[in-house]
Amino acid sequence: MPLNRKIAYIDLTTGDIETKPIPLEARKKFLGGRGLDAYLLYNHTKMGCDPLGPDNTLIISGGILTATCASATARTHVMAKSPLTGLLGSANMGGFFAPELAWAGFHHLVIKGKAKHPVYLYVHNGNIEIRDARGIWGQSATDSQWAIREDLSDQEVKSCVCGPAGENLVRFANVMTGIKNSGGRTGMGCVMGSKNLKAVAARGTMDIKIARPAEALEYNKRFIDQIVSAKVNQTQGVLGTPFIWGATNSWGGVRSRNFQYNQCEYADDIEPERIDEICEETMGPYHMTGCFGCQVHCRAQYKITEGPYAGRYDEGPEYTSQGAFGGETDTPRATTVLTGNHLVNQFGMDNLETGSLISWAMELYELGIITAKETDGLDLR
Ligand code: SF4
């Protein structure tokens, strides 16, 4: 088991970086990932601190089995005091970042303070460097990841970033990695932005030692057999998570028109099979992909087929984007869902918060509480 991965304590105000082993006692009590993050947050955050102030602590981590042969351990976890709720902020995302962080020698990064100007952290085989991100600030979540690879002249670097939403302190900004992997809810991207921290980049080639590799592989094989034989995972591997929204909408379990209705009618164009058709038309038959070491491969790939963003590539949509930009707003058109999904991914913004706010504004407009004067002429009916 990779018990030699470390915690790094990084102070962006002073530039001090300290690395420490993870105490075995803490491991036994909290394992890793979210559990150990909560312990670290509790011990390293001042009571009553401003979530957007330098005293808030942002923690980025992988789980105890991340980067081993264990299945479904791709997730990166992010924790801080939430600027959205003032309570515990916790978000996690798929992709490839957490394994790279573990190969670079770390399981937990504990980040405090605020940098004088935009920076990013580069974690590389036991070392951590604070680098200038002024040239990357302002770029979309996707473009900033490409820019970091260029800056480091290494196309294998994996980054988690805040997009323009986090930079501008949108309270529901996400941390993003890859095209659409989103650490959403509770505004962890906003905390990154408040620290002038554009990104954390990782690249590692350090071995992970497994005490009994043959037994670990055998145990994992049994686990994988369970995963791939479950109908729910087989369906996700074909249709992604949109099948969840489709099924839930069929029995009236979704929210629509700002919670006025519990079903979105005439939703054929955003049913999972229709979205799958568009993915196949634009990306070919093998359009499903997945995160590190995951057998479910629930992530669809697509290109937008019409409108001002026609031809743009993206991934998903998850059932949450389907609900946010099709169901909640009662605009059940595939192009609307796929475009909305693309834009929140680029801005690094939570899809459900965004869809809920739009549907709320639409109802306010219908009721005459806001008018074209407040929307700069946009007709929200
Ligand atoms: S491929 Fe899907 S199920 Fe697997 S880790 Fe990624 S998001 Fe989760």
mmCIF file of C-alpha atoms and ligand atoms in Angstrom:
data_model
loop_
_atom_site.group_PDB
_atom_site.id
_atom_site.type_symbol
_atom_site.label_atom_id
_atom_site.label_comp_id
_atom_site.label_asym_id
_atom_site.label_seq_id
_atom_site.Cartn_x
_atom_site.Cartn_y
_atom_site.Cartn_z
ATOM 1 C CA MET A 1 0.000 0.000 0.000
ATOM 2 C CA PRO A 2 1.386 3.456 -0.867
ATOM 3 C CA LEU A 3 1.852 4.540 2.737
ATOM 4 C CA ASN A 4 4.969 6.547 1.920
ATOM 5 C CA ARG A 5 3.057 9.293 0.090
ATOM 6 C CA LYS A 6 3.322 12.632 1.880
ATOM 7 C CA ILE A 7 1.401 15.706 2.902
ATOM 8 C CA ALA A 8 2.691 19.074 1.677
ATOM 9 C CA TYR A 9 1.889 22.271 3.575
ATOM 10 C CA ILE A 10 2.077 25.257 1.231
ATOM 11 C CA ASP A 11 1.763 28.883 2.313
ATOM 12 C CA LEU A 12 1.077 31.042 -0.732
ATOM 13 C CA THR A 13 1.592 34.273 1.246
ATOM 14 C CA THR A 14 5.146 33.478 2.351
ATOM 15 C CA GLY A 15 6.091 30.903 -0.287
ATOM 16 C CA ASP A 16 7.035 28.403 2.451
ATOM 17 C CA ILE A 17 6.595 24.731 1.583
ATOM 18 C CA GLU A 18 6.978 21.921 4.097
ATOM 19 C CA THR A 19 6.510 18.219 3.422
ATOM 20 C CA LYS A 20 5.748 15.605 6.066
ATOM 21 C CA PRO A 21 4.932 11.911 6.183
ATOM 22 C CA ILE A 22 1.323 11.029 6.901
ATOM 23 C CA PRO A 23 1.188 9.736 10.502
ATOM 24 C CA LEU A 24 0.118 6.092 10.654
ATOM 25 C CA GLU A 25 -2.333 6.924 13.446
ATOM 26 C CA ALA A 26 -4.115 9.419 11.151
ATOM 27 C CA ARG A 27 -4.117 6.833 8.365
ATOM 28 C CA LYS A 28 -5.715 4.256 10.636
ATOM 29 C CA LYS A 29 -8.442 6.649 11.715
ATOM 30 C CA PHE A 30 -9.174 8.501 8.470
ATOM 31 C CA LEU A 31 -7.563 6.425 5.654
ATOM 32 C CA GLY A 32 -7.046 9.170 3.038
ATOM 33 C CA GLY A 33 -8.960 11.339 0.546
ATOM 34 C CA ARG A 34 -12.035 12.970 2.036
ATOM 35 C CA GLY A 35 -11.583 11.409 5.488
ATOM 36 C CA LEU A 36 -8.074 12.676 6.034
ATOM 37 C CA ASP A 37 -8.943 15.999 4.350
ATOM 38 C CA ALA A 38 -11.651 16.627 6.962
ATOM 39 C CA TYR A 39 -9.146 15.906 9.743
ATOM 40 C CA LEU A 40 -6.602 18.274 8.154
ATOM 41 C CA LEU A 41 -9.171 21.013 7.577
ATOM 42 C CA TYR A 42 -10.345 20.782 11.176
ATOM 43 C CA ASN A 43 -6.788 21.113 12.453
ATOM 44 C CA HIS A 44 -5.496 23.747 10.038
ATOM 45 C CA THR A 45 -8.367 26.219 9.664
ATOM 46 C CA LYS A 46 -9.114 29.009 12.106
ATOM 47 C CA MET A 47 -12.619 28.913 13.513
ATOM 48 C CA GLY A 48 -14.771 31.664 11.974
ATOM 49 C CA CYS A 49 -12.353 32.422 9.136
ATOM 50 C CA ASP A 50 -13.522 34.155 5.967
ATOM 51 C CA PRO A 51 -13.897 31.422 3.292
ATOM 52 C CA LEU A 52 -12.342 33.814 0.775
ATOM 53 C CA GLY A 53 -9.606 35.016 3.105
ATOM 54 C CA PRO A 54 -6.020 33.743 3.378
ATOM 55 C CA ASP A 55 -6.811 31.792 6.566
ATOM 56 C CA ASN A 56 -9.092 29.379 4.758
ATOM 57 C CA THR A 57 -7.291 26.137 3.940
ATOM 58 C CA LEU A 58 -7.725 24.438 0.582
ATOM 59 C CA ILE A 59 -6.883 20.746 0.544
ATOM 60 C CA ILE A 60 -6.420 18.707 -2.624
ATOM 61 C CA SER A 61 -5.960 14.964 -2.315
ATOM 62 C CA GLY A 62 -6.172 11.443 -3.637
ATOM 63 C CA GLY A 63 -7.389 8.346 -1.834
ATOM 64 C CA ILE A 64 -5.254 5.771 -0.075
ATOM 65 C CA LEU A 65 -5.454 3.365 -3.062
ATOM 66 C CA THR A 66 -5.080 6.006 -5.777
ATOM 67 C CA ALA A 67 -2.575 5.079 -8.504
ATOM 68 C CA THR A 68 -2.431 1.443 -7.443
ATOM 69 C CA CYS A 69 -3.984 -1.355 -9.488
ATOM 70 C CA ALA A 70 -7.224 -0.920 -7.518
ATOM 71 C CA SER A 71 -10.211 -0.124 -9.686
ATOM 72 C CA ALA A 72 -12.238 3.099 -9.513
ATOM 73 C CA THR A 73 -9.647 5.112 -7.597
ATOM 74 C CA ALA A 74 -9.303 7.987 -10.043
ATOM 75 C CA ARG A 75 -11.067 10.563 -7.925
ATOM 76 C CA THR A 76 -9.457 13.797 -6.786
ATOM 77 C CA HIS A 77 -10.972 15.345 -3.673
ATOM 78 C CA VAL A 78 -11.015 19.062 -2.816
ATOM 79 C CA MET A 79 -12.002 20.468 0.561
ATOM 80 C CA ALA A 80 -12.143 23.910 2.238
ATOM 81 C CA LYS A 81 -14.602 26.048 4.137
ATOM 82 C CA SER A 82 -17.267 26.779 1.535
ATOM 83 C CA PRO A 83 -17.840 30.363 0.317
ATOM 84 C CA LEU A 84 -21.297 29.253 -0.830
ATOM 85 C CA THR A 85 -22.597 27.828 2.439
ATOM 86 C CA GLY A 86 -20.073 28.887 5.098
ATOM 87 C CA LEU A 87 -19.958 25.215 6.056
ATOM 88 C CA LEU A 88 -17.869 22.256 4.958
ATOM 89 C CA GLY A 89 -16.952 22.469 1.269
ATOM 90 C CA SER A 90 -16.299 19.119 -0.367
ATOM 91 C CA ALA A 91 -16.067 18.256 -4.047
ATOM 92 C CA ASN A 92 -14.558 15.433 -6.016
ATOM 93 C CA MET A 93 -13.843 14.716 -9.642
ATOM 94 C CA GLY A 94 -12.715 11.941 -11.945
ATOM 95 C CA GLY A 95 -9.957 12.161 -14.519
ATOM 96 C CA PHE A 96 -6.234 11.546 -14.101
ATOM 97 C CA PHE A 97 -4.998 14.183 -11.664
ATOM 98 C CA ALA A 98 -4.972 12.303 -8.324
ATOM 99 C CA PRO A 99 -2.956 9.330 -9.670
ATOM 100 C CA GLU A 100 -0.390 11.741 -11.120
ATOM 101 C CA LEU A 101 -0.200 13.539 -7.754
ATOM 102 C CA ALA A 102 0.474 10.192 -6.048
ATOM 103 C CA TRP A 103 3.163 9.269 -8.590
ATOM 104 C CA ALA A 104 4.662 12.693 -7.879
ATOM 105 C CA GLY A 105 4.972 11.676 -4.215
ATOM 106 C CA PHE A 106 1.951 13.253 -2.504
ATOM 107 C CA HIS A 107 -1.510 12.324 -1.342
ATOM 108 C CA HIS A 108 -2.547 15.617 0.284
ATOM 109 C CA LEU A 109 -1.719 19.262 -0.469
ATOM 110 C CA VAL A 110 -2.706 21.665 2.317
ATOM 111 C CA ILE A 111 -2.728 25.166 0.830
ATOM 112 C CA LYS A 112 -3.037 28.367 2.871
ATOM 113 C CA GLY A 113 -2.482 32.087 2.336
ATOM 114 C CA LYS A 114 -2.858 34.160 -0.795
ATOM 115 C CA ALA A 115 -0.276 34.692 -3.515
ATOM 116 C CA LYS A 116 0.621 38.265 -4.504
ATOM 117 C CA HIS A 117 -0.201 37.522 -8.136
ATOM 118 C CA PRO A 118 -1.640 34.509 -10.010
ATOM 119 C CA VAL A 119 0.481 31.408 -9.537
ATOM 120 C CA TYR A 120 0.284 27.690 -10.068
ATOM 121 C CA LEU A 121 1.888 24.847 -8.143
ATOM 122 C CA TYR A 122 4.021 22.299 -9.948
ATOM 123 C CA VAL A 123 4.355 19.007 -8.076
ATOM 124 C CA HIS A 124 7.074 16.804 -9.515
ATOM 125 C CA ASN A 125 8.694 13.695 -8.006
ATOM 126 C CA GLY A 126 8.827 14.871 -4.403
ATOM 127 C CA ASN A 127 9.329 18.563 -5.215
ATOM 128 C CA ILE A 128 6.868 21.440 -5.250
ATOM 129 C CA GLU A 129 7.459 24.715 -7.042
ATOM 130 C CA ILE A 130 5.349 27.900 -7.041
ATOM 131 C CA ARG A 131 5.296 29.228 -10.619
ATOM 132 C CA ASP A 132 4.028 32.406 -12.234
ATOM 133 C CA ALA A 133 0.531 32.035 -13.746
ATOM 134 C CA ARG A 134 -0.029 35.631 -14.851
ATOM 135 C CA GLY A 135 0.108 34.537 -18.496
ATOM 136 C CA ILE A 136 -2.498 31.832 -17.877
ATOM 137 C CA TRP A 137 -4.940 33.808 -15.700
ATOM 138 C CA GLY A 138 -8.121 34.558 -17.632
ATOM 139 C CA GLN A 139 -7.925 31.473 -19.826
ATOM 140 C CA SER A 140 -10.690 28.880 -19.909
ATOM 141 C CA ALA A 141 -10.436 25.764 -17.760
ATOM 142 C CA THR A 142 -9.380 23.711 -20.783
ATOM 143 C CA ASP A 143 -6.997 26.217 -22.382
ATOM 144 C CA SER A 144 -5.203 26.837 -19.095
ATOM 145 C CA GLN A 145 -4.367 23.114 -18.841
ATOM 146 C CA TRP A 146 -2.871 23.154 -22.344
ATOM 147 C CA ALA A 147 -0.977 26.357 -21.478
ATOM 148 C CA ILE A 148 0.574 24.714 -18.394
ATOM 149 C CA ARG A 149 1.735 21.757 -20.500
ATOM 150 C CA GLU A 150 3.358 24.219 -22.902
ATOM 151 C CA ASP A 151 4.914 26.155 -20.023
ATOM 152 C CA LEU A 152 6.438 22.950 -18.617
ATOM 153 C CA SER A 153 7.212 21.442 -22.048
ATOM 154 C CA ASP A 154 5.572 18.206 -20.924
ATOM 155 C CA GLN A 155 2.378 16.891 -22.501
ATOM 156 C CA GLU A 156 1.940 14.305 -19.718
ATOM 157 C CA VAL A 157 1.371 16.903 -16.978
ATOM 158 C CA LYS A 158 -2.081 16.688 -15.373
ATOM 159 C CA SER A 159 -3.594 19.797 -13.820
ATOM 160 C CA CYS A 160 -6.592 20.791 -11.809
ATOM 161 C CA VAL A 161 -7.530 24.409 -12.366
ATOM 162 C CA CYS A 162 -10.042 27.123 -11.670
ATOM 163 C CA GLY A 163 -11.605 28.743 -14.725
ATOM 164 C CA PRO A 164 -12.652 32.373 -15.189
ATOM 165 C CA ALA A 165 -15.550 31.744 -12.762
ATOM 166 C CA GLY A 166 -13.158 30.947 -9.907
ATOM 167 C CA GLU A 167 -10.909 33.880 -10.779
ATOM 168 C CA ASN A 168 -13.937 36.181 -10.548
ATOM 169 C CA LEU A 169 -15.031 34.652 -7.233
ATOM 170 C CA VAL A 170 -18.271 33.155 -8.472
ATOM 171 C CA ARG A 171 -19.398 31.388 -5.309
ATOM 172 C CA PHE A 172 -20.271 28.191 -7.179
ATOM 173 C CA ALA A 173 -17.080 27.947 -9.234
ATOM 174 C CA ASN A 174 -15.681 24.448 -9.744
ATOM 175 C CA VAL A 175 -12.223 22.991 -9.710
ATOM 176 C CA MET A 176 -11.776 21.318 -13.106
ATOM 177 C CA THR A 177 -9.427 18.708 -14.538
ATOM 178 C CA GLY A 178 -9.423 17.414 -18.098
ATOM 179 C CA ILE A 179 -12.284 18.554 -20.304
ATOM 180 C CA LYS A 180 -15.268 18.054 -18.051
ATOM 181 C CA ASN A 181 -14.202 16.479 -14.756
ATOM 182 C CA SER A 182 -15.658 18.880 -12.240
ATOM 183 C CA GLY A 183 -15.149 19.252 -8.525
ATOM 184 C CA GLY A 184 -18.578 20.834 -8.292
ATOM 185 C CA ARG A 185 -20.871 22.179 -5.542
ATOM 186 C CA THR A 186 -19.709 24.260 -2.569
ATOM 187 C CA GLY A 187 -17.439 26.610 -4.579
ATOM 188 C CA MET A 188 -13.995 25.066 -4.278
ATOM 189 C CA GLY A 189 -12.906 26.822 -7.516
ATOM 190 C CA CYS A 190 -13.871 30.115 -5.884
ATOM 191 C CA VAL A 191 -11.517 29.359 -2.968
ATOM 192 C CA MET A 192 -8.730 28.665 -5.487
ATOM 193 C CA GLY A 193 -9.408 31.993 -7.191
ATOM 194 C CA SER A 194 -9.421 33.827 -3.852
ATOM 195 C CA LYS A 195 -5.875 32.570 -3.255
ATOM 196 C CA ASN A 196 -4.670 33.657 -6.719
ATOM 197 C CA LEU A 197 -4.077 29.970 -7.328
ATOM 198 C CA LYS A 198 -4.855 29.252 -10.960
ATOM 199 C CA ALA A 199 -3.853 25.598 -10.959
ATOM 200 C CA VAL A 200 -2.040 22.688 -9.413
ATOM 201 C CA ALA A 201 -0.040 20.701 -11.962
ATOM 202 C CA ALA A 202 1.427 17.267 -11.271
ATOM 203 C CA ARG A 203 3.844 14.955 -13.027
ATOM 204 C CA GLY A 204 5.310 11.903 -11.358
ATOM 205 C CA THR A 205 7.265 8.764 -12.092
ATOM 206 C CA MET A 206 7.765 7.491 -8.534
ATOM 207 C CA ASP A 207 6.960 3.844 -7.886
ATOM 208 C CA ILE A 208 4.020 2.808 -5.764
ATOM 209 C CA LYS A 209 5.025 -0.242 -3.745
ATOM 210 C CA ILE A 210 2.346 -2.841 -3.096
ATOM 211 C CA ALA A 211 3.175 -5.333 -0.339
ATOM 212 C CA ARG A 212 1.453 -8.360 -1.888
ATOM 213 C CA PRO A 213 0.920 -7.532 -5.587
ATOM 214 C CA ALA A 214 -0.372 -10.955 -6.695
ATOM 215 C CA GLU A 215 -3.054 -10.946 -3.984
ATOM 216 C CA ALA A 216 -3.923 -7.326 -4.750
ATOM 217 C CA LEU A 217 -4.433 -8.158 -8.432
ATOM 218 C CA GLU A 218 -6.538 -11.198 -7.585
ATOM 219 C CA TYR A 219 -8.696 -9.217 -5.153
ATOM 220 C CA ASN A 220 -9.096 -6.424 -7.692
ATOM 221 C CA LYS A 221 -10.137 -8.875 -10.390
ATOM 222 C CA ARG A 222 -13.053 -9.978 -8.204
ATOM 223 C CA PHE A 223 -13.970 -6.343 -7.674
ATOM 224 C CA ILE A 224 -13.814 -5.593 -11.418
ATOM 225 C CA ASP A 225 -15.998 -8.635 -12.169
ATOM 226 C CA GLN A 226 -18.641 -7.190 -9.848
ATOM 227 C CA ILE A 227 -18.405 -3.756 -11.469
ATOM 228 C CA VAL A 228 -18.672 -4.927 -15.063
ATOM 229 C CA SER A 229 -21.460 -7.417 -14.371
ATOM 230 C CA ALA A 230 -23.748 -4.806 -12.767
ATOM 231 C CA LYS A 231 -26.503 -3.687 -15.159
ATOM 232 C CA VAL A 232 -26.298 -0.102 -13.941
ATOM 233 C CA ASN A 233 -22.620 0.093 -14.900
ATOM 234 C CA GLN A 234 -23.214 -1.587 -18.256
ATOM 235 C CA THR A 235 -25.881 1.024 -19.022
ATOM 236 C CA GLN A 236 -23.606 3.868 -17.933
ATOM 237 C CA GLY A 237 -20.901 2.490 -20.209
ATOM 238 C CA VAL A 238 -23.242 2.885 -23.194
ATOM 239 C CA LEU A 239 -25.374 5.922 -22.369
ATOM 240 C CA GLY A 240 -23.392 7.662 -19.627
ATOM 241 C CA THR A 241 -25.266 9.133 -16.678
ATOM 242 C CA PRO A 242 -28.046 10.743 -18.821
ATOM 243 C CA PHE A 243 -30.021 7.511 -18.433
ATOM 244 C CA ILE A 244 -30.552 8.540 -14.787
ATOM 245 C CA TRP A 245 -32.293 11.780 -15.752
ATOM 246 C CA GLY A 246 -34.288 10.047 -18.504
ATOM 247 C CA ALA A 247 -35.608 7.403 -16.094
ATOM 248 C CA THR A 248 -36.284 9.930 -13.326
ATOM 249 C CA ASN A 249 -38.126 12.288 -15.666
ATOM 250 C CA SER A 250 -40.353 9.442 -16.872
ATOM 251 C CA TRP A 251 -41.883 9.026 -13.396
ATOM 252 C CA GLY A 252 -41.977 12.724 -12.548
ATOM 253 C CA GLY A 253 -39.005 12.941 -10.214
ATOM 254 C CA VAL A 254 -37.125 15.914 -11.680
ATOM 255 C CA ARG A 255 -37.470 19.642 -11.171
ATOM 256 C CA SER A 256 -38.635 21.855 -13.991
ATOM 257 C CA ARG A 257 -39.425 25.560 -14.409
ATOM 258 C CA ASN A 258 -37.823 26.543 -11.134
ATOM 259 C CA PHE A 259 -39.471 23.719 -9.166
ATOM 260 C CA GLN A 260 -42.973 24.568 -10.419
ATOM 261 C CA TYR A 261 -43.235 21.160 -12.119
ATOM 262 C CA ASN A 262 -41.762 17.745 -11.443
ATOM 263 C CA GLN A 263 -41.583 16.592 -15.046
ATOM 264 C CA CYS A 264 -40.240 17.996 -18.295
ATOM 265 C CA GLU A 265 -42.656 17.180 -21.127
ATOM 266 C CA TYR A 266 -41.686 16.692 -24.782
ATOM 267 C CA ALA A 267 -38.140 15.762 -23.798
ATOM 268 C CA ASP A 268 -37.434 13.352 -26.689
ATOM 269 C CA ASP A 269 -34.560 15.503 -27.966
ATOM 270 C CA ILE A 270 -32.655 15.211 -24.679
ATOM 271 C CA GLU A 271 -33.387 11.575 -23.887
ATOM 272 C CA PRO A 272 -30.172 9.556 -23.389
ATOM 273 C CA GLU A 273 -30.636 7.646 -26.650
ATOM 274 C CA ARG A 274 -30.852 10.916 -28.628
ATOM 275 C CA ILE A 275 -27.729 12.324 -26.956
ATOM 276 C CA ASP A 276 -25.973 9.034 -27.679
ATOM 277 C CA GLU A 277 -26.959 9.374 -31.352
ATOM 278 C CA ILE A 278 -25.355 12.824 -31.527
ATOM 279 C CA CYS A 279 -22.187 11.508 -29.859
ATOM 280 C CA GLU A 280 -22.020 8.697 -32.406
ATOM 281 C CA GLU A 281 -22.727 11.005 -35.351
ATOM 282 C CA THR A 282 -20.015 13.464 -34.333
ATOM 283 C CA MET A 283 -17.381 11.233 -32.676
ATOM 284 C CA GLY A 284 -17.970 7.776 -34.163
ATOM 285 C CA PRO A 285 -18.992 4.471 -32.571
ATOM 286 C CA TYR A 286 -16.279 4.457 -29.872
ATOM 287 C CA HIS A 287 -17.279 7.719 -28.244
ATOM 288 C CA MET A 288 -17.339 6.527 -24.621
ATOM 289 C CA THR A 289 -14.212 7.014 -22.550
ATOM 290 C CA GLY A 290 -13.316 6.877 -18.866
ATOM 291 C CA CYS A 291 -11.142 7.994 -15.994
ATOM 292 C CA PHE A 292 -7.915 6.407 -14.753
ATOM 293 C CA GLY A 293 -8.325 2.700 -14.020
ATOM 294 C CA CYS A 294 -12.134 2.718 -14.230
ATOM 295 C CA GLN A 295 -14.008 -0.032 -16.052
ATOM 296 C CA VAL A 296 -17.312 1.862 -16.230
ATOM 297 C CA HIS A 297 -16.126 4.398 -18.862
ATOM 298 C CA CYS A 298 -19.257 6.515 -18.498
ATOM 299 C CA ARG A 299 -17.884 9.654 -20.175
ATOM 300 C CA ALA A 300 -19.333 10.446 -23.611
ATOM 301 C CA GLN A 301 -17.529 12.609 -26.171
ATOM 302 C CA TYR A 302 -19.357 14.871 -28.594
ATOM 303 C CA LYS A 303 -19.218 17.907 -30.816
ATOM 304 C CA ILE A 304 -21.897 20.589 -30.814
ATOM 305 C CA THR A 305 -23.798 20.278 -34.091
ATOM 306 C CA GLU A 306 -25.430 23.691 -34.493
ATOM 307 C CA GLY A 307 -25.563 27.239 -33.185
ATOM 308 C CA PRO A 308 -22.736 29.668 -32.402
ATOM 309 C CA TYR A 309 -20.573 26.927 -30.862
ATOM 310 C CA ALA A 310 -21.059 24.372 -33.665
ATOM 311 C CA GLY A 311 -18.034 22.114 -34.057
ATOM 312 C CA ARG A 312 -16.745 22.600 -30.490
ATOM 313 C CA TYR A 313 -15.651 19.384 -28.752
ATOM 314 C CA ASP A 314 -16.703 18.522 -25.213
ATOM 315 C CA GLU A 315 -17.432 15.596 -22.918
ATOM 316 C CA GLY A 316 -20.548 14.483 -21.099
ATOM 317 C CA PRO A 317 -23.147 15.756 -20.643
ATOM 318 C CA GLU A 318 -23.733 14.287 -17.215
ATOM 319 C CA TYR A 319 -27.354 13.920 -16.153
ATOM 320 C CA THR A 320 -26.863 17.089 -14.131
ATOM 321 C CA SER A 321 -26.242 19.189 -17.268
ATOM 322 C CA GLN A 322 -29.177 17.467 -18.952
ATOM 323 C CA GLY A 323 -31.339 18.500 -15.990
ATOM 324 C CA ALA A 324 -29.826 21.979 -15.633
ATOM 325 C CA PHE A 325 -30.071 23.154 -19.252
ATOM 326 C CA GLY A 326 -32.942 20.987 -20.499
ATOM 327 C CA GLY A 327 -35.201 20.115 -17.586
ATOM 328 C CA GLU A 328 -34.922 22.939 -15.055
ATOM 329 C CA THR A 329 -35.253 25.616 -17.721
ATOM 330 C CA ASP A 330 -37.828 23.550 -19.664
ATOM 331 C CA THR A 331 -35.775 23.959 -22.833
ATOM 332 C CA PRO A 332 -35.506 20.291 -23.857
ATOM 333 C CA ARG A 333 -33.318 20.665 -26.930
ATOM 334 C CA ALA A 334 -30.101 18.707 -27.367
ATOM 335 C CA THR A 335 -28.167 21.715 -28.684
ATOM 336 C CA THR A 336 -29.139 23.760 -25.628
ATOM 337 C CA VAL A 337 -27.997 21.015 -23.243
ATOM 338 C CA LEU A 338 -24.736 20.325 -25.094
ATOM 339 C CA THR A 339 -23.922 24.033 -25.401
ATOM 340 C CA GLY A 340 -24.766 24.776 -21.761
ATOM 341 C CA ASN A 341 -22.581 21.857 -20.698
ATOM 342 C CA HIS A 342 -19.721 23.176 -22.848
ATOM 343 C CA LEU A 343 -19.923 26.704 -21.457
ATOM 344 C CA VAL A 344 -19.943 25.721 -17.778
ATOM 345 C CA ASN A 345 -16.976 23.424 -18.436
ATOM 346 C CA GLN A 346 -15.050 26.282 -20.035
ATOM 347 C CA PHE A 347 -15.905 28.806 -17.307
ATOM 348 C CA GLY A 348 -15.396 26.214 -14.554
ATOM 349 C CA MET A 349 -18.839 26.731 -13.097
ATOM 350 C CA ASP A 350 -21.273 24.372 -11.386
ATOM 351 C CA ASN A 351 -23.888 23.198 -13.899
ATOM 352 C CA LEU A 352 -26.761 22.675 -11.454
ATOM 353 C CA GLU A 353 -26.287 26.019 -9.700
ATOM 354 C CA THR A 354 -26.161 27.713 -13.122
ATOM 355 C CA GLY A 355 -29.279 25.968 -14.457
ATOM 356 C CA SER A 356 -31.169 26.655 -11.229
ATOM 357 C CA LEU A 357 -30.301 30.368 -11.336
ATOM 358 C CA ILE A 358 -31.353 30.626 -14.987
ATOM 359 C CA SER A 359 -34.695 28.921 -14.311
ATOM 360 C CA TRP A 360 -35.223 31.181 -11.272
ATOM 361 C CA ALA A 361 -34.542 34.269 -13.415
ATOM 362 C CA MET A 362 -36.951 32.927 -16.060
ATOM 363 C CA GLU A 363 -39.736 32.623 -13.501
ATOM 364 C CA LEU A 364 -39.002 36.106 -12.124
ATOM 365 C CA TYR A 365 -39.272 37.409 -15.688
ATOM 366 C CA GLU A 366 -42.574 35.625 -16.309
ATOM 367 C CA LEU A 367 -43.947 37.120 -13.084
ATOM 368 C CA GLY A 368 -42.779 40.608 -14.098
ATOM 369 C CA ILE A 369 -40.496 40.889 -11.055
ATOM 370 C CA ILE A 370 -37.582 41.484 -13.408
ATOM 371 C CA THR A 371 -37.953 42.908 -16.903
ATOM 372 C CA ALA A 372 -35.904 43.398 -20.069
ATOM 373 C CA LYS A 373 -34.372 46.391 -18.290
ATOM 374 C CA GLU A 374 -32.551 44.123 -15.825
ATOM 375 C CA THR A 375 -31.637 41.511 -18.470
ATOM 376 C CA ASP A 376 -30.113 43.962 -20.971
ATOM 377 C CA GLY A 377 -32.995 43.290 -23.351
ATOM 378 C CA LEU A 378 -32.854 39.493 -23.172
ATOM 379 C CA ASP A 379 -36.336 37.976 -23.344
ATOM 380 C CA LEU A 380 -36.356 35.231 -20.700
ATOM 381 C CA ARG A 381 -39.826 33.850 -21.442
HETATM 382 S S1 SF4 B 1 -15.434 6.804 -15.852
HETATM 383 FE FE1 SF4 B 1 -17.362 7.418 -14.883
HETATM 384 S S2 SF4 B 1 -17.704 5.938 -13.237
HETATM 385 FE FE2 SF4 B 1 -15.538 5.811 -13.821
HETATM 386 S S3 SF4 B 1 -14.485 7.214 -12.370
HETATM 387 FE FE3 SF4 B 1 -14.923 8.353 -14.263
HETATM 388 S S4 SF4 B 1 -16.879 9.392 -13.812
HETATM 389 FE FE4 SF4 B 1 -16.663 7.718 -12.309
#
